Amino acid sequence: MANFDLSVDKTLKFEGGYVNNPNDSGGETNFGISKRFHPNVDIAGLDVDGAKDIYKSEYWNAINGDLIQSQKVADSVFDMAVMSGAKRALSLAKDVCALMGVHDINHVGEWNEAAFVHAYGLARIKFFNDLVLKKPSQKEFINGWISRAKSFFRFAPAGAAVAGVAILATLIFLRTRKKVGQ
């Protein structure tokens, strides 16, 4: 089973201290916890332990991290939940699992975890690119978001990389067909 402490340590490598960038749609942020989504939290005074408490209760528990068998899968889905919300993270995961023929992320076993993580990472990157197309003001963050997503799958074996690309291509194809109304 996945371990919250291992996942949160990976995510905290990307989430620095206090920031109040006017271009960041999250607004005032500390350790990735934004005032926009946590209006009752003293963002400027938030410490790492307080951030971990929020991560655990609002993101890890929301993705049922303790039930995920693969640490690598949990790490990537949890990180996406912190970045874009648990609902979006789980939606992407559900789409990738469906194309892999896996019931849900709790059942991505070792035999296919690399393919899942690769496909999921590519789906994250596609999401970030689509976000910037919709909200050009977020362009300054895209390189960091992509680097962050890649960090969770950069060492995938060749077979997993091919499978990940194929899964993402199928996902894009299916979503495009839905939009066109076929």
CSV table of C-alpha atoms in Angstrom, one decimal:
chain,number,residue,atom,x,y,z
A,1,MET,CA,0.0,0.0,0.0
A,2,ALA,CA,1.1,3.6,-0.7
A,3,ASN,CA,2.5,5.7,2.1
A,4,PHE,CA,1.4,9.3,2.5
A,5,ASP,CA,4.7,10.4,4.0
A,6,LEU,CA,6.6,9.3,0.9
A,7,SER,CA,4.2,11.0,-1.4
A,8,VAL,CA,4.1,14.3,0.5
A,9,ASP,CA,7.9,14.5,0.6
A,10,LYS,CA,8.0,14.2,-3.2
A,11,THR,CA,5.3,16.9,-3.6
A,12,LEU,CA,6.9,19.2,-1.1
A,13,LYS,CA,10.0,19.3,-3.3
A,14,PHE,CA,7.9,21.4,-5.7
A,15,GLU,CA,5.9,23.4,-3.3
A,16,GLY,CA,8.0,26.1,-1.8
A,17,GLY,CA,7.1,28.7,0.8
A,18,TYR,CA,4.9,31.8,0.6
A,19,VAL,CA,4.1,33.3,-2.8
A,20,ASN,CA,1.6,35.9,-3.8
A,21,ASN,CA,2.0,36.1,-7.6
A,22,PRO,CA,-0.9,38.2,-9.1
A,23,ASN,CA,-0.8,35.9,-12.2
A,24,ASP,CA,-1.3,32.7,-10.2
A,25,SER,CA,-5.0,31.8,-10.4
A,26,GLY,CA,-4.6,30.3,-6.9
A,27,GLY,CA,-3.7,33.7,-5.5
A,28,GLU,CA,-1.8,33.8,-2.2
A,29,THR,CA,-0.2,30.4,-1.7
A,30,ASN,CA,2.1,28.7,0.8
A,31,PHE,CA,3.3,25.1,0.4
A,32,GLY,CA,0.8,24.8,-2.5
A,33,ILE,CA,-2.1,25.7,-0.2
A,34,SER,CA,-4.0,28.6,-1.8
A,35,LYS,CA,-6.1,31.2,-0.1
A,36,ARG,CA,-8.6,30.9,-3.0
A,37,PHE,CA,-9.4,27.3,-2.0
A,38,HIS,CA,-8.7,27.7,1.7
A,39,PRO,CA,-10.1,31.1,2.7
A,40,ASN,CA,-10.1,30.3,6.4
A,41,VAL,CA,-6.4,29.4,6.5
A,42,ASP,CA,-3.7,31.9,7.5
A,43,ILE,CA,-1.7,31.3,4.4
A,44,ALA,CA,1.2,33.6,5.3
A,45,GLY,CA,1.5,31.9,8.7
A,46,LEU,CA,1.1,28.3,7.4
A,47,ASP,CA,4.0,26.0,8.4
A,48,VAL,CA,4.9,22.7,6.7
A,49,ASP,CA,3.1,20.6,9.4
A,50,GLY,CA,-0.1,22.6,8.8
A,51,ALA,CA,0.3,22.1,5.0
A,52,LYS,CA,0.8,18.3,5.5
A,53,ASP,CA,-2.4,18.2,7.6
A,54,ILE,CA,-4.3,19.9,4.8
A,55,TYR,CA,-2.6,17.6,2.2
A,56,LYS,CA,-3.6,14.5,4.1
A,57,SER,CA,-7.2,15.5,4.8
A,58,GLU,CA,-8.1,17.2,1.6
A,59,TYR,CA,-6.0,15.5,-1.1
A,60,TRP,CA,-4.6,12.2,0.1
A,61,ASN,CA,-7.8,11.0,1.7
A,62,ALA,CA,-9.9,12.3,-1.2
A,63,ILE,CA,-7.9,10.1,-3.6
A,64,ASN,CA,-8.0,7.2,-1.1
A,65,GLY,CA,-4.3,7.1,-1.1
A,66,ASP,CA,-4.1,4.5,1.6
A,67,LEU,CA,-5.8,2.0,-0.7
A,68,ILE,CA,-3.6,2.5,-3.7
A,69,GLN,CA,-1.3,-0.5,-4.0
A,70,SER,CA,1.4,1.3,-6.1
A,71,GLN,CA,3.5,4.0,-4.5
A,72,LYS,CA,4.4,5.5,-7.9
A,73,VAL,CA,0.7,5.7,-8.9
A,74,ALA,CA,-0.2,7.3,-5.6
A,75,ASP,CA,2.7,9.8,-5.8
A,76,SER,CA,1.6,11.0,-9.3
A,77,VAL,CA,-2.1,11.1,-8.6
A,78,PHE,CA,-1.6,12.8,-5.2
A,79,ASP,CA,0.7,15.4,-6.7
A,80,MET,CA,-1.9,16.2,-9.4
A,81,ALA,CA,-4.6,16.4,-6.7
A,82,VAL,CA,-2.5,19.0,-4.9
A,83,MET,CA,-2.0,21.0,-8.1
A,84,SER,CA,-5.5,20.8,-9.6
A,85,GLY,CA,-7.8,19.3,-7.0
A,86,ALA,CA,-8.7,15.7,-6.2
A,87,LYS,CA,-11.7,15.6,-8.5
A,88,ARG,CA,-9.6,16.4,-11.6
A,89,ALA,CA,-6.7,14.1,-10.5
A,90,LEU,CA,-9.2,11.2,-10.1
A,91,SER,CA,-10.9,12.0,-13.4
A,92,LEU,CA,-7.7,11.7,-15.3
A,93,ALA,CA,-6.8,8.6,-13.4
A,94,LYS,CA,-10.2,7.0,-14.2
A,95,ASP,CA,-9.8,7.8,-17.9
A,96,VAL,CA,-6.3,6.2,-18.0
A,97,CYS,CA,-7.4,3.1,-16.0
A,98,ALA,CA,-10.4,2.6,-18.3
A,99,LEU,CA,-8.2,2.5,-21.4
A,100,MET,CA,-5.8,0.1,-19.6
A,101,GLY,CA,-8.7,-2.2,-18.6
A,102,VAL,CA,-8.0,-1.6,-14.9
A,103,HIS,CA,-11.0,-1.2,-12.6
A,104,ASP,CA,-9.4,1.8,-10.7
A,105,ILE,CA,-6.1,3.2,-9.4
A,106,ASN,CA,-6.3,1.0,-6.3
A,107,HIS,CA,-5.8,-2.0,-8.6
A,108,VAL,CA,-2.9,-0.8,-10.8
A,109,GLY,CA,-0.5,-3.6,-10.1
A,110,GLU,CA,3.3,-3.7,-10.5
A,111,TRP,CA,2.9,-5.2,-14.0
A,112,ASN,CA,1.3,-2.1,-15.4
A,113,GLU,CA,2.3,0.7,-13.0
A,114,ALA,CA,5.0,2.1,-15.3
A,115,ALA,CA,2.5,2.3,-18.3
A,116,PHE,CA,-0.1,3.9,-16.0
A,117,VAL,CA,2.4,6.5,-14.6
A,118,HIS,CA,3.7,7.3,-18.0
A,119,ALA,CA,0.2,7.7,-19.6
A,120,TYR,CA,-1.0,9.7,-16.5
A,121,GLY,CA,2.0,12.0,-16.7
A,122,LEU,CA,1.3,12.7,-20.4
A,123,ALA,CA,-2.4,13.3,-19.6
A,124,ARG,CA,-1.3,15.8,-16.9
A,125,ILE,CA,0.9,17.6,-19.5
A,126,LYS,CA,-2.0,17.7,-21.9
A,127,PHE,CA,-4.2,19.1,-19.2
A,128,PHE,CA,-1.7,21.8,-18.4
A,129,ASN,CA,-1.3,22.7,-22.1
A,130,ASP,CA,-5.1,22.9,-22.5
A,131,LEU,CA,-5.3,25.1,-19.4
A,132,VAL,CA,-2.8,27.6,-20.8
A,133,LEU,CA,-4.7,27.7,-24.1
A,134,LYS,CA,-7.9,28.6,-22.2
A,135,LYS,CA,-6.1,30.9,-19.8
A,136,PRO,CA,-3.0,32.5,-21.4
A,137,SER,CA,-2.2,34.3,-18.2
A,138,GLN,CA,-1.0,31.0,-16.8
A,139,LYS,CA,1.7,30.6,-19.5
A,140,GLU,CA,4.5,31.6,-17.2
A,141,PHE,CA,3.9,28.5,-15.1
A,142,ILE,CA,3.7,25.9,-17.9
A,143,ASN,CA,7.4,24.9,-17.9
A,144,GLY,CA,7.4,24.2,-14.2
A,145,TRP,CA,4.2,22.2,-14.4
A,146,ILE,CA,5.5,20.1,-17.2
A,147,SER,CA,8.8,19.5,-15.5
A,148,ARG,CA,6.9,18.5,-12.3
A,149,ALA,CA,4.7,16.1,-14.2
A,150,LYS,CA,7.7,14.5,-16.0
A,151,SER,CA,9.5,14.0,-12.7
A,152,PHE,CA,7.0,11.3,-11.9
A,153,PHE,CA,7.6,9.2,-15.0
A,154,ARG,CA,10.9,10.2,-16.6
A,155,PHE,CA,12.6,6.8,-15.9
A,156,ALA,CA,9.9,4.7,-17.5
A,157,PRO,CA,11.1,1.7,-19.5
A,158,ALA,CA,10.7,1.9,-23.2
A,159,GLY,CA,7.7,-0.5,-23.3
A,160,ALA,CA,5.9,1.6,-20.7
A,161,ALA,CA,6.6,4.8,-22.6
A,162,VAL,CA,5.1,3.3,-25.8
A,163,ALA,CA,2.1,2.0,-23.8
A,164,GLY,CA,1.7,5.4,-22.1
A,165,VAL,CA,1.8,7.3,-25.4
A,166,ALA,CA,-0.7,4.8,-26.9
A,167,ILE,CA,-3.1,5.2,-24.0
A,168,LEU,CA,-3.0,9.0,-24.1
A,169,ALA,CA,-3.5,9.0,-27.9
A,170,THR,CA,-6.6,6.8,-27.5
A,171,LEU,CA,-7.9,9.1,-24.7
A,172,ILE,CA,-7.4,12.2,-26.9
A,173,PHE,CA,-9.1,10.4,-29.8
A,174,LEU,CA,-12.1,9.4,-27.8
A,175,ARG,CA,-12.5,12.8,-26.2
A,176,THR,CA,-12.3,14.5,-29.7
A,177,ARG,CA,-15.0,12.2,-31.0
A,178,LYS,CA,-17.3,13.1,-28.1
A,179,LYS,CA,-16.8,16.8,-28.8
A,180,VAL,CA,-17.5,16.4,-32.5
A,181,GLY,CA,-20.6,14.4,-31.7
A,182,GLN,CA,-19.8,11.1,-33.4
